[in-house]
Short mmCIF file of C-alpha atoms in Angstrom, two decimals:
data_model
loop_
_atom_site.label_atom_id
_atom_site.label_comp_id
_atom_site.label_asym_id
_atom_site.label_seq_id
_atom_site.Cartn_x
_atom_site.Cartn_y
_atom_site.Cartn_z
CA UNK A 201 -150.77 -39.84 92.72
CA UNK A 202 -151.65 -43.53 93.60
CA UNK A 203 -155.75 -43.87 94.90
CA UNK A 204 -155.04 -46.09 98.27
CA UNK A 205 -152.12 -47.06 99.56
CA UNK A 206 -149.63 -48.73 97.35
CA UNK A 207 -147.46 -51.09 98.17
CA UNK A 208 -144.51 -52.64 96.46
CA UNK A 209 -143.43 -56.05 97.82
CA UNK A 210 -141.07 -58.32 95.81
CA UNK A 211 -142.18 -61.45 94.26
CA UNK A 212 -143.45 -64.31 95.39
CA UNK A 213 -144.37 -66.73 93.52
CA UNK A 214 -146.60 -68.24 95.73
CA UNK A 215 -148.95 -65.19 96.78
CA UNK A 216 -147.91 -63.65 92.72
CA UNK A 217 -147.41 -66.11 90.46
CA UNK A 218 -151.19 -66.66 88.43
CA UNK A 219 -152.02 -62.62 89.02
CA UNK A 220 -148.75 -61.42 87.29
CA UNK A 221 -150.03 -63.13 84.52
CA UNK A 222 -153.20 -62.38 84.74
CA UNK A 223 -151.16 -58.48 84.53
CA UNK A 224 -149.44 -59.73 81.84
CA UNK A 225 -151.52 -61.43 79.07
CA UNK A 226 -153.76 -57.97 79.46
CA UNK A 227 -151.15 -55.26 78.80
CA UNK A 228 -149.78 -55.06 75.44
CA UNK A 229 -145.69 -55.12 74.39
CA UNK A 230 -144.75 -51.36 72.18
CA UNK A 231 -146.88 -48.00 71.66
CA UNK A 232 -148.29 -48.81 68.33
CA UNK A 233 -151.83 -47.93 67.75
CA UNK A 234 -152.03 -50.53 64.38
CA UNK A 235 -149.57 -53.62 65.99
CA UNK A 236 -149.40 -55.27 69.63
CA UNK A 237 -148.16 -57.94 70.79
CA UNK A 238 -149.10 -60.09 74.20
CA UNK A 239 -146.79 -62.89 75.11
CA UNK A 240 -147.53 -65.39 77.27
CA UNK A 241 -144.73 -66.13 80.10
CA UNK A 242 -146.59 -70.52 80.60
CA UNK A 243 -146.40 -69.82 83.97
CA UNK A 244 -143.20 -68.43 84.92
CA UNK A 245 -143.19 -64.57 84.80
CA UNK A 246 -140.13 -63.96 85.55
CA UNK A 247 -139.30 -65.96 82.69
CA UNK A 248 -137.24 -62.95 81.05
CA UNK A 249 -134.43 -62.51 83.84
CA UNK A 250 -134.03 -66.08 85.67
CA UNK A 251 -131.23 -67.03 83.29
CA UNK A 252 -129.45 -63.44 84.10
CA UNK A 253 -126.39 -63.42 87.17
CA UNK A 254 -128.79 -61.55 89.75
CA UNK A 255 -132.11 -60.89 89.02
CA UNK A 256 -134.93 -59.62 90.85
CA UNK A 257 -139.23 -58.83 90.86
CA UNK A 258 -141.39 -56.56 92.66
CA UNK A 259 -144.50 -56.87 92.74
CA UNK A 260 -147.03 -53.29 93.04
CA UNK A 261 -150.61 -54.03 95.26
CA UNK A 262 -153.26 -52.55 95.58
CA UNK A 263 -155.27 -53.73 98.44
CA UNK A 264 -155.84 -57.58 96.99
CA UNK A 265 -154.71 -56.08 93.47
CA UNK A 266 -151.96 -56.65 91.44
CA UNK A 267 -151.93 -52.92 89.56
CA UNK A 268 -147.75 -53.41 88.60
CA UNK A 269 -144.79 -55.01 88.02
CA UNK A 270 -141.55 -54.89 86.91
CA UNK A 271 -138.30 -56.61 86.63
CA UNK A 272 -133.95 -55.48 86.81
CA UNK A 273 -131.00 -57.89 86.21
CA UNK A 274 -127.16 -57.37 86.76
CA UNK A 275 -123.65 -58.40 85.15
CA UNK A 276 -120.74 -57.26 84.33
CA UNK A 277 -120.68 -55.37 81.03
CA UNK A 278 -118.42 -53.20 78.83
CA UNK A 279 -119.58 -49.40 78.77
CA UNK A 280 -117.72 -47.22 76.97
CA UNK A 281 -116.12 -45.59 79.69
CA UNK A 282 -112.28 -44.11 79.79
CA UNK A 283 -111.33 -45.24 82.78
CA UNK A 284 -112.90 -48.35 83.73
CA UNK A 285 -113.35 -50.74 80.18
CA UNK A 286 -115.75 -52.93 83.13
CA UNK A 287 -119.19 -51.58 85.02
CA UNK A 288 -121.48 -53.36 86.71
CA UNK A 289 -124.35 -52.49 84.85
CA UNK A 290 -128.46 -52.81 86.12
CA UNK A 291 -130.73 -53.39 83.23
CA UNK A 292 -133.96 -52.57 83.72
CA UNK A 293 -137.47 -53.91 81.92
CA UNK A 294 -140.64 -56.04 81.79
CA UNK A 295 -142.83 -52.75 83.87
CA UNK A 296 -146.36 -52.82 83.93
CA UNK A 297 -149.03 -51.72 85.03
CA UNK A 298 -152.72 -52.18 84.37
CA UNK A 299 -153.89 -50.29 82.18
CA UNK A 300 -157.00 -49.34 84.34
CA UNK A 301 -154.33 -48.07 86.98
CA UNK A 302 -151.72 -46.11 84.64
CA UNK A 303 -151.22 -42.26 85.47
CA UNK A 304 -150.78 -42.69 89.10
CA UNK A 305 -147.52 -42.53 89.27
CA UNK A 306 -147.30 -46.24 89.79
CA UNK A 307 -144.33 -46.53 87.83
CA UNK A 308 -142.59 -43.74 88.62
CA UNK A 309 -142.41 -45.98 92.03
CA UNK A 310 -141.38 -50.00 90.99
CA UNK A 311 -138.42 -48.19 88.97
CA UNK A 312 -138.09 -45.90 92.07
CA UNK A 313 -137.68 -49.36 93.95
CA UNK A 314 -135.29 -51.42 91.80
CA UNK A 315 -132.83 -48.15 91.84
CA UNK A 316 -132.83 -49.16 94.94
CA UNK A 317 -131.75 -52.18 95.20
CA UNK A 318 -128.83 -51.73 92.45
CA UNK A 319 -127.50 -49.89 94.37
CA UNK A 320 -127.53 -51.56 97.27
CA UNK A 321 -125.90 -54.14 94.73
CA UNK A 322 -123.06 -51.76 93.38
CA UNK A 323 -124.62 -50.91 90.43
CA UNK A 324 -122.72 -48.68 88.41
CA UNK A 325 -125.35 -47.87 85.24
CA UNK A 326 -128.44 -48.91 84.83
CA UNK A 327 -129.56 -48.91 81.53
CA UNK A 328 -133.32 -49.58 80.00
CA UNK A 329 -135.00 -50.21 76.19
CA UNK A 330 -138.30 -48.85 75.24
CA UNK A 331 -139.49 -48.15 71.81
CA UNK A 332 -138.41 -43.99 70.22
CA UNK A 333 -141.84 -42.92 69.53
CA UNK A 334 -143.13 -44.40 73.47
CA UNK A 335 -144.07 -41.62 74.42
CA UNK A 336 -145.10 -42.92 77.72
CA UNK A 337 -141.53 -44.66 78.49
CA UNK A 338 -140.01 -42.20 77.53
CA UNK A 339 -140.83 -39.07 79.33
CA UNK A 340 -141.02 -41.67 82.83
CA UNK A 341 -136.97 -42.53 82.47
CA UNK A 342 -135.83 -39.00 80.65
CA UNK A 343 -138.17 -36.23 82.27
CA UNK A 344 -138.97 -37.37 85.28
CA UNK A 345 -135.81 -40.16 86.53
CA UNK A 346 -133.15 -38.21 84.48
CA UNK A 347 -131.95 -41.75 81.74
CA UNK A 348 -130.45 -39.99 79.13
CA UNK A 349 -130.88 -41.60 75.42
CA UNK A 350 -128.16 -42.94 74.99
CA UNK A 351 -127.96 -45.86 71.25
CA UNK A 352 -130.68 -46.27 68.56
CA UNK A 353 -130.17 -49.98 67.17
CA UNK A 354 -132.46 -51.35 65.31
CA UNK A 355 -134.68 -54.46 65.78
CA UNK A 356 -134.77 -56.82 62.93
CA UNK A 357 -137.89 -59.55 62.74
CA UNK A 358 -137.66 -61.45 59.64
CA UNK A 359 -140.48 -64.42 59.15
CA UNK A 360 -140.57 -68.42 58.87
CA UNK A 361 -141.10 -70.11 56.43
CA UNK A 362 -142.29 -73.67 56.32
CA UNK A 363 -138.78 -73.70 52.72
CA UNK A 364 -136.49 -73.85 53.53
CA UNK A 365 -133.40 -71.76 51.62
CA UNK A 366 -131.53 -72.94 49.64
CA UNK A 367 -127.60 -71.69 50.53
CA UNK A 368 -125.04 -70.68 47.82
CA UNK A 369 -122.32 -73.50 47.26
CA UNK A 370 -119.91 -71.28 47.03
CA UNK A 371 -120.52 -70.86 51.31
CA UNK A 372 -119.54 -73.06 53.70
CA UNK A 373 -121.18 -72.85 56.77
CA UNK A 374 -119.37 -75.19 60.46
CA UNK A 375 -120.16 -74.85 64.25
CA UNK A 376 -118.26 -73.78 67.16
CA UNK A 377 -117.20 -75.81 69.54
CA UNK A 378 -118.26 -74.25 72.49
CA UNK A 379 -114.83 -73.22 74.28
CA UNK A 380 -113.89 -71.83 69.97
CA UNK A 381 -117.01 -69.27 70.40
CA UNK A 382 -116.12 -68.30 73.86
CA UNK A 383 -111.99 -67.80 72.89
CA UNK A 384 -113.20 -65.34 69.52
CA UNK A 385 -116.27 -64.01 70.75
CA UNK A 386 -113.11 -62.81 73.90
CA UNK A 387 -110.32 -61.94 71.76
CA UNK A 388 -112.86 -59.49 69.54
CA UNK A 389 -115.68 -58.22 71.21
CA UNK A 390 -114.31 -57.65 74.51
CA UNK A 391 -114.49 -54.14 73.55
CA UNK A 392 -118.19 -54.03 72.33
CA UNK A 393 -120.38 -51.88 74.39
CA UNK A 394 -122.62 -54.03 76.77
CA UNK A 395 -119.93 -57.10 76.07
CA UNK A 396 -121.69 -59.55 78.80
CA UNK A 397 -118.84 -60.98 81.17
CA UNK A 398 -119.81 -64.21 81.76
CA UNK A 399 -120.20 -64.62 77.89
CA UNK A 400 -119.61 -68.29 78.69
CA UNK A 401 -122.35 -68.62 81.08
CA UNK A 402 -124.54 -67.46 78.05
CA UNK A 403 -123.12 -69.80 75.49
CA UNK A 404 -123.52 -72.72 78.00
CA UNK A 405 -126.55 -72.13 78.42
CA UNK A 406 -129.01 -74.62 77.29
CA UNK A 407 -131.45 -72.00 75.28
CA UNK A 408 -128.38 -70.92 73.25
CA UNK A 409 -128.92 -73.61 70.30
CA UNK A 410 -125.04 -72.64 69.01
CA UNK A 411 -122.27 -70.38 67.16
CA UNK A 412 -121.52 -70.63 63.27
CA UNK A 413 -119.61 -69.25 60.99
CA UNK A 414 -119.99 -69.05 57.57
CA UNK A 415 -116.51 -67.96 55.13
CA UNK A 416 -115.86 -69.09 51.29
CA UNK A 417 -115.68 -72.63 50.43
CA UNK A 418 -112.08 -74.18 51.14
CA UNK A 419 -110.97 -70.84 53.25
CA UNK A 420 -110.45 -72.58 55.89
CA UNK A 421 -109.28 -76.07 58.56
CA UNK A 422 -109.82 -76.68 61.63
CA UNK A 423 -109.89 -74.78 65.09
CA UNK A 424 -111.30 -71.52 63.50
CA UNK A 425 -109.20 -68.91 64.81
CA UNK A 426 -106.90 -70.80 66.71
CA UNK A 427 -103.74 -69.72 65.24
CA UNK A 428 -105.02 -66.15 64.81
CA UNK A 429 -105.79 -66.94 61.02
CA UNK A 430 -108.90 -66.13 59.50
CA UNK A 431 -110.45 -66.68 56.14
CA UNK A 432 -110.26 -63.36 53.70
CA UNK A 433 -113.72 -63.05 54.87
CA UNK A 434 -116.15 -64.51 57.60
CA UNK A 435 -118.61 -64.07 59.81
CA UNK A 436 -120.12 -65.86 63.14
CA UNK A 437 -123.41 -65.19 65.04
CA UNK A 438 -124.78 -67.18 67.89
CA UNK A 439 -129.52 -68.19 68.12
CA UNK A 440 -130.46 -67.84 71.65
CA UNK A 441 -134.14 -69.88 72.00
CA UNK A 442 -135.94 -67.73 73.68
CA UNK A 443 -139.64 -69.96 72.38
CA UNK A 444 -138.29 -71.88 75.71
CA UNK A 445 -138.68 -68.97 77.75
CA UNK A 446 -142.12 -67.38 76.68
CA UNK A 447 -144.28 -67.07 73.47
CA UNK A 448 -145.50 -63.92 71.96
CA UNK A 449 -148.67 -62.79 69.76
CA UNK A 450 -149.96 -60.40 67.32
CA UNK A 451 -153.52 -58.43 69.27
CA UNK A 452 -154.38 -56.30 66.87
CA UNK A 453 -153.53 -55.92 63.03
CA UNK A 454 -154.38 -53.10 60.09
CA UNK A 455 -157.17 -55.42 57.98
CA UNK A 456 -154.68 -54.87 55.39
CA UNK A 457 -152.10 -57.26 56.44
CA UNK A 458 -155.63 -60.05 57.48
CA UNK A 459 -156.46 -60.10 54.31
CA UNK A 460 -152.58 -60.79 52.47
CA UNK A 461 -152.37 -63.59 55.44
CA UNK A 462 -155.20 -65.49 54.98
CA UNK A 463 -155.09 -65.26 51.01
CA UNK A 464 -150.99 -66.20 51.45
CA UNK A 465 -152.31 -69.43 53.36
CA UNK A 466 -154.55 -70.07 50.92
CA UNK A 467 -152.18 -69.87 48.20
CA UNK A 468 -149.85 -71.60 49.57
CA UNK A 469 -152.58 -75.09 51.39
CA UNK A 470 -154.12 -74.53 47.40
CA UNK A 471 -151.30 -73.62 45.07
CA UNK A 472 -147.77 -75.27 46.16
CA UNK A 473 -145.78 -75.80 42.97
CA UNK A 474 -146.21 -71.66 43.45
CA UNK A 475 -143.03 -72.26 46.60
CA UNK A 476 -145.14 -68.86 47.36
CA UNK A 477 -144.06 -67.49 51.46
CA UNK A 478 -147.29 -67.95 53.31
CA UNK A 479 -147.17 -65.75 56.47
CA UNK A 480 -147.20 -67.32 59.79
CA UNK A 481 -150.50 -67.48 62.07
CA UNK A 482 -149.22 -64.19 64.32
CA UNK A 483 -152.94 -64.43 66.47
CA UNK A 484 -151.36 -67.61 68.40
CA UNK A 485 -148.47 -68.02 70.23
CA UNK A 486 -145.66 -68.02 68.80
CA UNK A 487 -142.22 -68.85 69.98
CA UNK A 488 -139.32 -66.78 68.04
CA UNK A 489 -135.36 -67.69 67.71
CA UNK A 490 -132.66 -64.28 68.72
CA UNK A 491 -129.78 -64.32 66.54
CA UNK A 492 -126.52 -62.18 68.08
CA UNK A 493 -123.37 -62.12 68.61
CA UNK A 494 -123.02 -60.99 65.22
CA UNK A 495 -119.35 -60.09 64.21
CA UNK A 496 -117.13 -60.08 60.57
CA UNK A 497 -115.45 -59.28 58.29
CA UNK A 498 -113.63 -59.08 55.48
CA UNK A 499 -115.33 -57.44 51.45
CA UNK A 500 -117.21 -59.84 51.50
CA UNK A 501 -118.81 -60.98 55.26
CA UNK A 502 -121.58 -58.33 54.10
CA UNK A 503 -122.88 -61.13 51.89
CA UNK A 504 -122.00 -64.29 54.33
CA UNK A 505 -124.06 -62.26 56.88
CA UNK A 506 -126.72 -63.22 54.86
CA UNK A 507 -126.09 -66.68 54.53
CA UNK A 508 -125.92 -67.35 57.82
CA UNK A 509 -129.30 -65.44 58.71
CA UNK A 510 -130.27 -68.36 55.58
CA UNK A 511 -129.16 -71.11 57.59
CA UNK A 512 -130.58 -70.48 60.90
CA UNK A 513 -134.35 -69.65 59.13
CA UNK A 514 -133.68 -73.61 57.77
CA UNK A 515 -133.17 -73.94 61.78
CA UNK A 516 -136.26 -72.16 63.20
CA UNK A 517 -138.34 -74.12 59.99
CA UNK A 518 -137.62 -77.31 61.96
CA UNK A 519 -138.82 -76.24 65.89
CA UNK A 520 -143.08 -75.94 65.11
CA UNK A 521 -143.99 -73.50 66.81
CA UNK A 522 -140.43 -71.44 65.37
CA UNK A 523 -142.76 -68.56 63.67
CA UNK A 524 -140.08 -65.30 62.94
CA UNK A 525 -136.29 -64.50 63.83
CA UNK A 526 -135.31 -61.40 65.59
CA UNK A 527 -132.16 -59.92 66.29
CA UNK A 528 -130.89 -56.13 67.39
CA UNK A 529 -128.44 -54.59 65.36
CA UNK A 530 -125.99 -51.01 66.07
CA UNK A 531 -128.36 -47.50 64.72
CA UNK A 532 -125.27 -47.24 61.71
CA UNK A 533 -124.83 -50.77 60.79
CA UNK A 534 -125.98 -50.99 57.02
CA UNK A 535 -125.84 -54.64 57.76
CA UNK A 536 -129.84 -53.68 58.02
CA UNK A 537 -130.98 -52.48 55.31
CA UNK A 538 -128.59 -55.40 53.26
CA UNK A 539 -128.63 -58.81 54.45
CA UNK A 540 -130.51 -58.84 57.19
CA UNK A 541 -133.59 -60.11 55.95
CA UNK A 542 -136.47 -57.65 58.12
CA UNK A 543 -140.23 -57.89 57.89
CA UNK A 544 -140.84 -54.15 58.28
CA UNK A 545 -144.05 -53.46 59.61
CA UNK A 546 -143.58 -55.85 62.50
CA UNK A 547 -140.09 -53.98 62.58
CA UNK A 548 -138.37 -51.13 64.85
CA UNK A 549 -136.32 -49.54 63.04
CA UNK A 550 -135.24 -47.02 66.64
CA UNK A 551 -135.55 -48.56 69.79
CA UNK A 552 -133.98 -46.39 72.30
CA UNK A 553 -131.31 -47.42 74.61
CA UNK A 554 -131.16 -45.13 77.32
CA UNK A 555 -128.31 -44.91 80.68
CA UNK A 556 -128.19 -43.38 84.30
CA UNK A 557 -125.67 -43.15 86.66
CA UNK A 558 -126.13 -45.27 90.07
CA UNK A 559 -122.78 -42.86 91.28
CA UNK A 560 -122.91 -39.45 91.22
CA UNK A 561 -121.06 -40.21 87.81
CA UNK A 562 -123.44 -36.79 85.92
CA UNK A 563 -120.39 -35.35 84.30
CA UNK A 564 -119.93 -39.56 82.24
CA UNK A 565 -123.07 -40.05 81.84
CA UNK A 566 -124.00 -36.71 80.61
CA UNK A 567 -120.85 -38.14 77.55
CA UNK A 568 -121.71 -41.21 76.45
CA UNK A 569 -124.46 -40.00 74.73
CA UNK A 570 -122.46 -38.28 72.75
CA UNK A 571 -119.32 -40.65 71.77
CA UNK A 572 -119.46 -42.49 69.01
CA UNK A 573 -120.00 -46.12 69.18
CA UNK A 574 -116.31 -48.30 69.96
CA UNK A 575 -117.43 -51.00 67.56
CA UNK A 576 -119.60 -51.09 64.79
CA UNK A 577 -122.26 -52.29 67.00
CA UNK A 578 -123.18 -52.55 70.19
CA UNK A 579 -123.55 -56.55 72.05
CA UNK A 580 -127.24 -57.62 72.52
CA UNK A 581 -127.38 -59.86 75.76
CA UNK A 582 -129.92 -62.66 74.62
CA UNK A 583 -130.96 -63.01 78.17
CA UNK A 584 -132.29 -60.10 78.46
CA UNK A 585 -135.04 -59.70 75.13
#
């Protein structure tokens, strides 16, 4: 229970910014006892939701102290529901409780207040994401608030080596115009779970660096796919520069990781001719690229996904503080094992997505986790990373 009078109110930049930033700096991201991340919002506590169509941040105060925050956003997107293709989705993120005030019911009060805002804005479903092993978060949302476990995608994180990688000479990579990318996404991915109806706004956002396709050299001409014809095998993805919004910093890690990091950087500095990959300094604030909208077709498309990942890596080497590349794929996609490079110690093999009906549709919501995905993948909105 909360001791004292808890007040929950909307975020006010002049009143709350400094105190919210201080809270963010003191709260680790993720439940791991060995590796935790801290975020630096660079003076903008609502940076993670600012690019969403509709958003809100709530502040929990005890006296003059900010003891908790939560953020939410609303969008129109595809949901696996027989009666209706599109639904208004409310996304819950950024729940932070001051370390000395945890297990007092503050998180519960914040979520309930955010759900009231969702209902007032005609939201069909509320959903959230957490690590599968985060017992506190699972207990709050599943056991206390009635959220249902929905999907378990994998978050894949790969360090950026400052040396450019060599792409296969048999592969061609081309950047699509925004109009071409939007056309392809709407043509090919509108049935993908959580595909946003405002995909055009995402692609036109300044943080979206572009959309690229990879195919076997000589198999494509101008107007990729505009005539309904595609190469025998091809792959597509877009890139979002999350490092322009906020930075991450590694909080703690096993001694073996620290030793390996220092040795690898020393060898790279003294013996550059060895061409060994030096592990980036994750203990200083760093940015990252997020790959989203992954789509592939054809027998050789898996290899082409790998080529696109190498291409994005080479892009990242030109961004000074971009130290990792992140993507999230559906739990049943074998791509995460064979084609997308990632560092196991920083990746999350099972990110848990939970969902709850806001309009008394219990029967539908109970069936959602039992049904297979509408496609082999889901669409992870880069605005919600």
